[in-house]
PDB file of C-alpha atoms in Angstrom:
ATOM      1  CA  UNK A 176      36.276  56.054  25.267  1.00  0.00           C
ATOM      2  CA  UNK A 177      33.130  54.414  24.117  1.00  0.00           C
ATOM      3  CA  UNK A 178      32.437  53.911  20.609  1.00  0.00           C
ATOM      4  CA  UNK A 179      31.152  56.539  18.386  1.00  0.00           C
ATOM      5  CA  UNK A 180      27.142  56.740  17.887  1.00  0.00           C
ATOM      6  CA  UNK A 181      27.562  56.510  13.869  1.00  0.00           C
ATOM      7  CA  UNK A 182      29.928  53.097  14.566  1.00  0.00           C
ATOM      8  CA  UNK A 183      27.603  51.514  17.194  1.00  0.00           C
ATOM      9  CA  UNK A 184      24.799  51.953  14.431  1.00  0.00           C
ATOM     10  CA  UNK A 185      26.962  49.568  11.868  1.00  0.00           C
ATOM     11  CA  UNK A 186      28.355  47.331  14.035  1.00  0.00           C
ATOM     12  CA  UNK A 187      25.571  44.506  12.962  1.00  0.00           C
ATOM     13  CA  UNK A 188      28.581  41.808  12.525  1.00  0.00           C
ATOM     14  CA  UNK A 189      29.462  39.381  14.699  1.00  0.00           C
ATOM     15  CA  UNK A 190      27.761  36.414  15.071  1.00  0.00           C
ATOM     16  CA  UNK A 191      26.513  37.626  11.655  1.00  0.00           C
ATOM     17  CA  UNK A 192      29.207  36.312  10.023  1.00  0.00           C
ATOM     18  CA  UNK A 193      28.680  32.680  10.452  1.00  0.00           C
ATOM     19  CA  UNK A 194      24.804  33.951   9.145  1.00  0.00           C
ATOM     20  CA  UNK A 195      26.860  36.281   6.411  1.00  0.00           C
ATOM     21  CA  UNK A 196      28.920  33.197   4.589  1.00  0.00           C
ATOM     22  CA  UNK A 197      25.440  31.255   5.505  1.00  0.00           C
ATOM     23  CA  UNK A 198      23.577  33.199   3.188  1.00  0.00           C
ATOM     24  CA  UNK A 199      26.398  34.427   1.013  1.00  0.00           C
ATOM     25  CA  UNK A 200      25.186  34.303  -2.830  1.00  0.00           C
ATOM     26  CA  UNK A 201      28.525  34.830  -4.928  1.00  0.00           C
ATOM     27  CA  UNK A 202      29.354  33.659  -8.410  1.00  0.00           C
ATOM     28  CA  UNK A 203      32.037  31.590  -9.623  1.00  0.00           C
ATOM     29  CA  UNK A 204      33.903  30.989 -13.086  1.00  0.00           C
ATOM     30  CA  UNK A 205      32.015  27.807 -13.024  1.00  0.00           C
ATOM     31  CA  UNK A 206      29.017  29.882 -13.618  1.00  0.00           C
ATOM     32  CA  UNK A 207      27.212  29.242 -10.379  1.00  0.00           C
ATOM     33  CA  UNK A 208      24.941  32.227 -10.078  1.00  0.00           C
ATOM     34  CA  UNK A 209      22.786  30.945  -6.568  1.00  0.00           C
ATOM     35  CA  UNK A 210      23.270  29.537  -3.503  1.00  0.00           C
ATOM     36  CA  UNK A 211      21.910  26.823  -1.797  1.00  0.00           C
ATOM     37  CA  UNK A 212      20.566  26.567   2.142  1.00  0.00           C
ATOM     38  CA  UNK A 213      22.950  23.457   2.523  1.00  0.00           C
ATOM     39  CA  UNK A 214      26.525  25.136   3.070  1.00  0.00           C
ATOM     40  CA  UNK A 215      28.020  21.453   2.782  1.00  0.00           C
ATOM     41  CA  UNK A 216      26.645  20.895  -0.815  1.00  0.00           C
ATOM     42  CA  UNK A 217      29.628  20.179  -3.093  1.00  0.00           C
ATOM     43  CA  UNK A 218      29.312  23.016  -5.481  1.00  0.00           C
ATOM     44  CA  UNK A 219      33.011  21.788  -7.605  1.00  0.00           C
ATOM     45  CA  UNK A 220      34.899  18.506  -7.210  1.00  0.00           C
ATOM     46  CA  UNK A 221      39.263  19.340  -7.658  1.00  0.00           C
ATOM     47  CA  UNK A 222      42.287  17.713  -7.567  1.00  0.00           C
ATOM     48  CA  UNK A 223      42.363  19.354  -3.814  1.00  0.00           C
ATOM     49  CA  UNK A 224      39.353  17.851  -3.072  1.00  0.00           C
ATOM     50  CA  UNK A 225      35.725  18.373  -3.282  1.00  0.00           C
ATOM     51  CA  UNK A 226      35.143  22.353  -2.815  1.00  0.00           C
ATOM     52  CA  UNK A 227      31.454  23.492  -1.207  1.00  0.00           C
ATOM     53  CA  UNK A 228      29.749  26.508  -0.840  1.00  0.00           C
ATOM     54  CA  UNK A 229      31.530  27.278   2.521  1.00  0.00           C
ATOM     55  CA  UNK A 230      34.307  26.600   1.297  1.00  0.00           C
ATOM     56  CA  UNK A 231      33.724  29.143  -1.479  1.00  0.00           C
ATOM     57  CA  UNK A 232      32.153  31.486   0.128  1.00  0.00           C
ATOM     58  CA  UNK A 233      34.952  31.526   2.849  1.00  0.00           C
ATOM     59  CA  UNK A 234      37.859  32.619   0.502  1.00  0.00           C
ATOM     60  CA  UNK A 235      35.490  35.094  -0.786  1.00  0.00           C
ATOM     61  CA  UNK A 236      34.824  36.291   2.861  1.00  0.00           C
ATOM     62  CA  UNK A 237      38.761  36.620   3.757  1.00  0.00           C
ATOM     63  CA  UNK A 238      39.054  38.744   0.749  1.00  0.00           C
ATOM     64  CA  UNK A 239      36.395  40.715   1.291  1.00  0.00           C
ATOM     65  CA  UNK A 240      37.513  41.128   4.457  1.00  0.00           C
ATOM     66  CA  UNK A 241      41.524  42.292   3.556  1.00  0.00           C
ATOM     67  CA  UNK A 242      39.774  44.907   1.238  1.00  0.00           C
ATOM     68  CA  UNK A 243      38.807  46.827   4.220  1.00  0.00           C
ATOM     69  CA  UNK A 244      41.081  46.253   7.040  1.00  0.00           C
ATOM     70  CA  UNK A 245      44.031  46.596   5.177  1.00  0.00           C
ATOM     71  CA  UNK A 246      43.187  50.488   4.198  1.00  0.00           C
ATOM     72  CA  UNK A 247      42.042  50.899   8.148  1.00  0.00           C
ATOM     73  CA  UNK A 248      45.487  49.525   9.064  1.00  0.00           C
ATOM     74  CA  UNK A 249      46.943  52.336   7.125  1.00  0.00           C
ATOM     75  CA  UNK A 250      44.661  54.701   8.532  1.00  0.00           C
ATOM     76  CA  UNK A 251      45.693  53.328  11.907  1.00  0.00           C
ATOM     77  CA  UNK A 252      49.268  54.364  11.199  1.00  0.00           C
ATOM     78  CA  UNK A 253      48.620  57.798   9.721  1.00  0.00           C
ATOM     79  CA  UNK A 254      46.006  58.921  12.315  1.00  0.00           C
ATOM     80  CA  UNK A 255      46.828  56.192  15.539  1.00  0.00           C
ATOM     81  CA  UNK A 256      47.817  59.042  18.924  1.00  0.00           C
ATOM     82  CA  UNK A 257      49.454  55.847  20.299  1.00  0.00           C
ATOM     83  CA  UNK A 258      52.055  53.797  19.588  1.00  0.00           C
ATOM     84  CA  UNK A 259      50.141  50.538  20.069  1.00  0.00           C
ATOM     85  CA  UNK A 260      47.511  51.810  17.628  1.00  0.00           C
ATOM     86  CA  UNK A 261      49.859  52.370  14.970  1.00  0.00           C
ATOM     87  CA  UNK A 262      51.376  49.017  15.737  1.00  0.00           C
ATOM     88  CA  UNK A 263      48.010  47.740  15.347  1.00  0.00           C
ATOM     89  CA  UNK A 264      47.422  48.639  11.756  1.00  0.00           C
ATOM     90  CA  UNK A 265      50.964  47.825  10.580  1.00  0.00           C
ATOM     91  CA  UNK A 266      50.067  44.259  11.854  1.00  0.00           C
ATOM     92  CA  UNK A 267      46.956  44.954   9.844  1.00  0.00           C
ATOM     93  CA  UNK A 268      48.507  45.617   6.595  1.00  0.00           C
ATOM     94  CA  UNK A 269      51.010  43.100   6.312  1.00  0.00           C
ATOM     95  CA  UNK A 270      49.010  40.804   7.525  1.00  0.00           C
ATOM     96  CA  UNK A 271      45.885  40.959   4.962  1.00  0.00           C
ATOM     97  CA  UNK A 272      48.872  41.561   2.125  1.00  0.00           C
ATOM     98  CA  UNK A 273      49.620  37.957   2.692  1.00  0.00           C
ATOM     99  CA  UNK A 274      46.307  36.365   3.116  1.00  0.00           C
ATOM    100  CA  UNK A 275      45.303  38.225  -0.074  1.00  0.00           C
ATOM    101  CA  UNK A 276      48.210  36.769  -1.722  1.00  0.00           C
ATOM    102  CA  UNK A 277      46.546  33.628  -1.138  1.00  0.00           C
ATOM    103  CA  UNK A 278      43.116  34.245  -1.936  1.00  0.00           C
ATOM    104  CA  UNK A 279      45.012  35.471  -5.515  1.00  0.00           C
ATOM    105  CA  UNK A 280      46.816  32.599  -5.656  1.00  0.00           C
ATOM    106  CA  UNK A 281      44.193  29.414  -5.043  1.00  0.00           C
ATOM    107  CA  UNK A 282      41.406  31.325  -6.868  1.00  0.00           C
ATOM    108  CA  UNK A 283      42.257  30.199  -9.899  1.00  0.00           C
ATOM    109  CA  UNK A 284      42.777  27.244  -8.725  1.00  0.00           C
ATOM    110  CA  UNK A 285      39.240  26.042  -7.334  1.00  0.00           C
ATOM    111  CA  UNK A 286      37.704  28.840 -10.072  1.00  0.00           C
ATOM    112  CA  UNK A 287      36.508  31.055  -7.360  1.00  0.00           C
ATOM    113  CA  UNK A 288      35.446  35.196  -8.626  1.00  0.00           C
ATOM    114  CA  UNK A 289      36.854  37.551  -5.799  1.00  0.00           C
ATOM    115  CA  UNK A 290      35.654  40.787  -5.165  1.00  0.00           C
ATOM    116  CA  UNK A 291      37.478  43.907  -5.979  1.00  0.00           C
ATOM    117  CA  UNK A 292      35.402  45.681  -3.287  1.00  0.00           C
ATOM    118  CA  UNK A 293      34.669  45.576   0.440  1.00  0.00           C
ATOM    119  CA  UNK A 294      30.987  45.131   1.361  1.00  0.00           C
ATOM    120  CA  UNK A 295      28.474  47.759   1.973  1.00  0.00           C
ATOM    121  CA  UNK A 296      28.660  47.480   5.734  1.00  0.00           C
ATOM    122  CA  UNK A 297      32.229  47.167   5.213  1.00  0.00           C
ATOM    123  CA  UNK A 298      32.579  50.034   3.777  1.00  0.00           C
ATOM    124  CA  UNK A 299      30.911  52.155   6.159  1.00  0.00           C
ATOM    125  CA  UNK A 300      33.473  51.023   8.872  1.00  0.00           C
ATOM    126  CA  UNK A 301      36.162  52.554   6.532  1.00  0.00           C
ATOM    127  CA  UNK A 302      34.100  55.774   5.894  1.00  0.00           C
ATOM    128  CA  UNK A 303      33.826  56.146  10.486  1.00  0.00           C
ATOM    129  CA  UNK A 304      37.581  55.495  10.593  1.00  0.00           C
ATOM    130  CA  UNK A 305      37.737  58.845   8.105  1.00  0.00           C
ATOM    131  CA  UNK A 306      35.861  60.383   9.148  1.00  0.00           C
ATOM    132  CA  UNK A 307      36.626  60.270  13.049  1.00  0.00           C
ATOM    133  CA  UNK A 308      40.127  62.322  14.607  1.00  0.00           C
ATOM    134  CA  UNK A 309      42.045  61.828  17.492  1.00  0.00           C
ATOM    135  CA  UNK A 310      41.315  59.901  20.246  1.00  0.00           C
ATOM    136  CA  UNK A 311      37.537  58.932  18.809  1.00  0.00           C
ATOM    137  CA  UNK A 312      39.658  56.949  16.004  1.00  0.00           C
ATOM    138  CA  UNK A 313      41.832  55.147  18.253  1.00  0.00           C
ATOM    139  CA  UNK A 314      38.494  53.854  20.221  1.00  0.00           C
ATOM    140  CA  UNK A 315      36.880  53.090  17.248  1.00  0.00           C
ATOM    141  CA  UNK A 316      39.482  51.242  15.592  1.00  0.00           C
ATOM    142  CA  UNK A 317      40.185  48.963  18.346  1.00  0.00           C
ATOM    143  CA  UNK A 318      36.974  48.175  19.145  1.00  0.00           C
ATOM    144  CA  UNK A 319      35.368  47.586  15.269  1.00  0.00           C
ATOM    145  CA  UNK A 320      38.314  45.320  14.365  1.00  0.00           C
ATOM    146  CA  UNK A 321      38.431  43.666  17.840  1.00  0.00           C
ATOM    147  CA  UNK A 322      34.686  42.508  17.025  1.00  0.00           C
ATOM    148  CA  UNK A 323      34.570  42.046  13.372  1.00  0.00           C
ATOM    149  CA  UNK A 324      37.961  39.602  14.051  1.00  0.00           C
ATOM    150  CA  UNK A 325      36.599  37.316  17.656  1.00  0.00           C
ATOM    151  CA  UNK A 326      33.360  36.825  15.006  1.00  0.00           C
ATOM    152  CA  UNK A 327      35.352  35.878  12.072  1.00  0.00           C
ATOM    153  CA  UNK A 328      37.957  33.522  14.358  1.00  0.00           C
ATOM    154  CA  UNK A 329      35.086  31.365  14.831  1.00  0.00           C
ATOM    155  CA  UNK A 330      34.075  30.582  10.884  1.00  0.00           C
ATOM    156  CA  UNK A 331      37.521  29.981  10.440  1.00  0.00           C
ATOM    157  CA  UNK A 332      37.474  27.077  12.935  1.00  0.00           C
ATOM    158  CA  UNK A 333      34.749  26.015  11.588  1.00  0.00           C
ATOM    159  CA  UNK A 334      35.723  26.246   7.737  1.00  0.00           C
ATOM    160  CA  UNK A 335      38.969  24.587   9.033  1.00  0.00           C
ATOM    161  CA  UNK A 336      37.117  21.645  11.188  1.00  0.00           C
ATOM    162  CA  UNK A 337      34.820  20.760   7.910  1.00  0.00           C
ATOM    163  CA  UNK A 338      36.791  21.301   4.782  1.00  0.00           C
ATOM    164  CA  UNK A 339      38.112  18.642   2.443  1.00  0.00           C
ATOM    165  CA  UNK A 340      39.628  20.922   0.368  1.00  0.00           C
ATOM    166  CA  UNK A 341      43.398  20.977   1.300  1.00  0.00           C
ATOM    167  CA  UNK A 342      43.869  24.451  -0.542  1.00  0.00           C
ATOM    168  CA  UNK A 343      40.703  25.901   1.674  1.00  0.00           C
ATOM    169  CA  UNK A 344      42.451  24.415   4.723  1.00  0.00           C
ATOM    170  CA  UNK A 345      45.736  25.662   4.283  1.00  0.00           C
ATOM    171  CA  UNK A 346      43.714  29.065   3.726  1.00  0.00           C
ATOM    172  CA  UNK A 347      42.069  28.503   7.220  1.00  0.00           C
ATOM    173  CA  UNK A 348      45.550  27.729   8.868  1.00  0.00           C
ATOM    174  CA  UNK A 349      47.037  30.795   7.571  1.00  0.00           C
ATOM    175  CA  UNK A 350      43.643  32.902   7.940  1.00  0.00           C
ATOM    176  CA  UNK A 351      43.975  31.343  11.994  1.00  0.00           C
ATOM    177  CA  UNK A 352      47.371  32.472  12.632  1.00  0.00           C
ATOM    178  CA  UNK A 353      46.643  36.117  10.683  1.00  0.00           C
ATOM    179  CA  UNK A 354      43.320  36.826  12.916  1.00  0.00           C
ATOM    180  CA  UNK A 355      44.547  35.559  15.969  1.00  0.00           C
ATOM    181  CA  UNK A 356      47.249  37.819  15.717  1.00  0.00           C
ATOM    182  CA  UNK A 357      44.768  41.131  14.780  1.00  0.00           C
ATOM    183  CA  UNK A 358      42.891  40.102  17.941  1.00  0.00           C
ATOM    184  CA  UNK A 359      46.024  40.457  20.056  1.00  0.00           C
ATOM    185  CA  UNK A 360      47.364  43.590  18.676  1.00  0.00           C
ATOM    186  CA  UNK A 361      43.689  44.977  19.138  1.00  0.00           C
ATOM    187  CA  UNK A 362      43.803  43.848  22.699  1.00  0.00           C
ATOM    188  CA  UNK A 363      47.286  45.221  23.634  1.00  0.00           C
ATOM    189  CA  UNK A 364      45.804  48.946  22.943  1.00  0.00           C
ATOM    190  CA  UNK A 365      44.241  48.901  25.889  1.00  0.00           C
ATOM    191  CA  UNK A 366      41.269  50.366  24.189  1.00  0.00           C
ATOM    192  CA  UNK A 367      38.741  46.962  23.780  1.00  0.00           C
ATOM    193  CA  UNK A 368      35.776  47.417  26.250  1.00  0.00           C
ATOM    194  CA  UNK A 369      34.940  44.005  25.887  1.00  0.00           C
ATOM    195  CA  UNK A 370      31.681  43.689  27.639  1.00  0.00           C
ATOM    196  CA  UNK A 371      30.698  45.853  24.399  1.00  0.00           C
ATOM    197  CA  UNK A 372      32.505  44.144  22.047  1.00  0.00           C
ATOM    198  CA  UNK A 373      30.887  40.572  23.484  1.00  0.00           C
ATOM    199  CA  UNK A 374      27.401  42.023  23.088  1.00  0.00           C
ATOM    200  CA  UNK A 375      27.702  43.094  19.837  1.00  0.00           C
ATOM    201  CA  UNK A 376      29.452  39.468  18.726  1.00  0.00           C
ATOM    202  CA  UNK A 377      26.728  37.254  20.493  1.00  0.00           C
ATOM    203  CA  UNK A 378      23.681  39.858  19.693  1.00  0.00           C
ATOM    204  CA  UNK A 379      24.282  41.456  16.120  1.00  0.00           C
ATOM    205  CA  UNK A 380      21.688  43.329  14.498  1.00  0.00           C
ATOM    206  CA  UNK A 381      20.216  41.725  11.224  1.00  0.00           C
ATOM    207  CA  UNK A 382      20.948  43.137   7.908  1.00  0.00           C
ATOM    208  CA  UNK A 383      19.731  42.558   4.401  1.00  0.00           C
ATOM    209  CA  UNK A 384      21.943  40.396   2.404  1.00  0.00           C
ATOM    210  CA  UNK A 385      23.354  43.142   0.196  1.00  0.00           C
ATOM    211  CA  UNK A 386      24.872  44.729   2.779  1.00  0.00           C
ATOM    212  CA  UNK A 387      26.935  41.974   3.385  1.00  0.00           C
ATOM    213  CA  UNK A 388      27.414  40.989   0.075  1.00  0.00           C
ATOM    214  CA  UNK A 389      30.624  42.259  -1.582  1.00  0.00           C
ATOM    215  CA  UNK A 390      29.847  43.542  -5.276  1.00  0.00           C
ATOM    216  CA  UNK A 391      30.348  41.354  -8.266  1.00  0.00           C
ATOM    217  CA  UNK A 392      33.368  42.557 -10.242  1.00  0.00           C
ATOM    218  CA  UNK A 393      32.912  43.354 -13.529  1.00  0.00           C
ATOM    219  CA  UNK A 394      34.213  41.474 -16.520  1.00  0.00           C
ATOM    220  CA  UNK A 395      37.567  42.499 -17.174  1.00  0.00           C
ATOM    221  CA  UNK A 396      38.557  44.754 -14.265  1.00  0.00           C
ATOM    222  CA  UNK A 397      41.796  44.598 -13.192  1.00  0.00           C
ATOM    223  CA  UNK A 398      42.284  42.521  -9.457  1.00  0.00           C
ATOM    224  CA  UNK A 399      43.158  44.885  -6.979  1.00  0.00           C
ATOM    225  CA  UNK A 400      46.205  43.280  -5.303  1.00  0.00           C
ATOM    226  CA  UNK A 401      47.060  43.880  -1.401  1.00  0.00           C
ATOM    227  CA  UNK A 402      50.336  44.392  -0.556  1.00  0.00           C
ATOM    228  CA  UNK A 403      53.400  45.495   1.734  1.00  0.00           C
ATOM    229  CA  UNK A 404      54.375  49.415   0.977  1.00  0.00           C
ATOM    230  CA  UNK A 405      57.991  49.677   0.871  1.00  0.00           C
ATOM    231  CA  UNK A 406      59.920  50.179   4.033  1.00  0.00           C
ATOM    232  CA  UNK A 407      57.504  49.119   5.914  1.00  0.00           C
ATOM    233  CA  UNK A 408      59.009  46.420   8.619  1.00  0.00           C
ATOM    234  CA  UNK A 409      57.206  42.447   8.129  1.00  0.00           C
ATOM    235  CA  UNK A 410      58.856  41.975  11.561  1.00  0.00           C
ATOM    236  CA  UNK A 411      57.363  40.237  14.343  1.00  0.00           C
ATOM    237  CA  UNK A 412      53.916  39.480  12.018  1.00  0.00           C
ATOM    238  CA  UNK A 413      52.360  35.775  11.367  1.00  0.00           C
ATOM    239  CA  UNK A 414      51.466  35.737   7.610  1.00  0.00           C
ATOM    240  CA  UNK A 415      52.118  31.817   6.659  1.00  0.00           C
ATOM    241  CA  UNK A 416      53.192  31.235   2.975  1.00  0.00           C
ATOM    242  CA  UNK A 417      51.497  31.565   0.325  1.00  0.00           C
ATOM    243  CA  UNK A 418      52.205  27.815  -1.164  1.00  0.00           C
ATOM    244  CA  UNK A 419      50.166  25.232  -2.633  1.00  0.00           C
ATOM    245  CA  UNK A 420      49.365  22.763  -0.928  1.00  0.00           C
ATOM    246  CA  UNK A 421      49.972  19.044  -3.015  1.00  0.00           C
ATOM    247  CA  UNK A 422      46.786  17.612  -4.706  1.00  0.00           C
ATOM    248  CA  UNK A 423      44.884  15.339  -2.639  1.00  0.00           C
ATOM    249  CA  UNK A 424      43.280  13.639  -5.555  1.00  0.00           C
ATOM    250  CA  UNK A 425      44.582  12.517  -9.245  1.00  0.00           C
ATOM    251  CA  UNK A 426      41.746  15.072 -11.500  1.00  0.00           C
ATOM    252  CA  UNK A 427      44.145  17.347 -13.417  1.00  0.00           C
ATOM    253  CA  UNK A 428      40.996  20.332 -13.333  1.00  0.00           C
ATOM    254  CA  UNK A 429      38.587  21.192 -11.424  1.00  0.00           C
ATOM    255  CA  UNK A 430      34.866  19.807 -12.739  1.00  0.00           C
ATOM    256  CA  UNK A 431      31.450  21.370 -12.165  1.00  0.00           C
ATOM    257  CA  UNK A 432      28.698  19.809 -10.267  1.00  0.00           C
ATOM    258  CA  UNK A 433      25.231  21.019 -10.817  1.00  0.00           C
ATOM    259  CA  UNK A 434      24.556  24.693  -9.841  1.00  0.00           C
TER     260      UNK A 434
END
């Protein structure tokens, strides 16, 4: 079944996610309020190693990203007709519970903000899923999270080819295994039309930056935390522990450089 004409309109991801973390604008606790065009400018030097806007902007992105697919995974299993669709979002949920963890954990660490909400465009992929029924959700499902995760399995081999940050690149290990499985679970559906999905990775529409931006959190808000609902089975699911890695350098704190 093809995809739905309100889903086709927001699929504008991608290769827009390599432009997405590219143009990415997101605050730290180091007080860094822009962004430079140089993705490899050191924005923080830690006792992981020097952290850059890519870097940031990358733990920020898998986040982001968790915020969204791990309510469509639960949609998946309320409103899946097939077995392989509600496997699908099971693999979903436990699977962003653990890279959240992560993003939770080495935050801190490397003094990175994380959002407490999905992005705009995000969002509106969780508002088709609700809106759809039956069959119509199954197709869309596979197909939105089939694309959104080939584009994303690219930045992480990039993040993960570049980084000197061993916290980032642990992230990127974990973040490989996590997608790679998504990818596979959204293939075994039998749902992916894939001459679709390869158009809309290699030829995404453009958007404007805050619609692809996730919202600043505000000062004080609780951190929504992703997790595992009770009874539900871990089995069979890559998530990768979420450990920290040894320091590769002898700085007890992480230091500022110029914003």
């Amino acid at each position: 079944m093809p995809l739905s004409r309100s889903t086709l309109g927001s699929l504008a991801v991608g290769g827009a996610l390599a432009t997405t973390l590219a143009a990415l604008a997101y605050p730290s606790m180091l007080g860094i309020q822009t962004t430079a065009s140089n993705q490899a400018r050191i924005i923080a030097n830690t006792q992981w190693g020097p952290l850059t806007e890519a870097d940031r902007n990358f733990v920020v992105f898998v986040r982001s990203a968790g915020l969204w697919e791990s309510p469509s995974g639960s949609l998946a299993m309320q409103k899946g007709t097939t077995a392989a669709v509600r496997e699908a979002g099971r693999h979903l949920v436990v699977g962003h519970a653990a890279l959240d963890a992560s993003c939770r954990q080495i935050a801190p660490e490397l003094n990175i903000t994380l959002p407490d909400q999905p992005t705009p465009q995000q969002q509106g992929f969780l508002a088709n899923f609700r809106a759809d029924k039956g069959k119509q959700f199954d197709s869309d499902f596979a197909n939105t999270l089939r694309m959104t995760h080939g584009s994303i399995f690219n930045v992480i081999a990039k993040i993960r080819s570049t980084t000197e940050n061993t916290l980032v690149r642990a992230l990127a290990d974990q973040a490989n295994d996590v997608v790679l499985d998504h990818i596979t679970q959204m293939e075994k559906t039998g749902l992916v039309n894939f001459d679709q999905v390869n158009f809309q990775e290699t030829t995404p529409p453009k958007l404007p930056g805050a619609q692809v931006t996730p919202p600043v959190p505000q000062p004080g808000a609780p951190l929504v935390t992703l997790t595992v609902p009770p009874g539900l089975s871990t089995d069979g699911v890559p998530t990768g522990p979420a450990t920290t890695p040894s320091p590769s350098a002898p700085s007890p704190t992480a230091s500022p450089t110029t914003g």
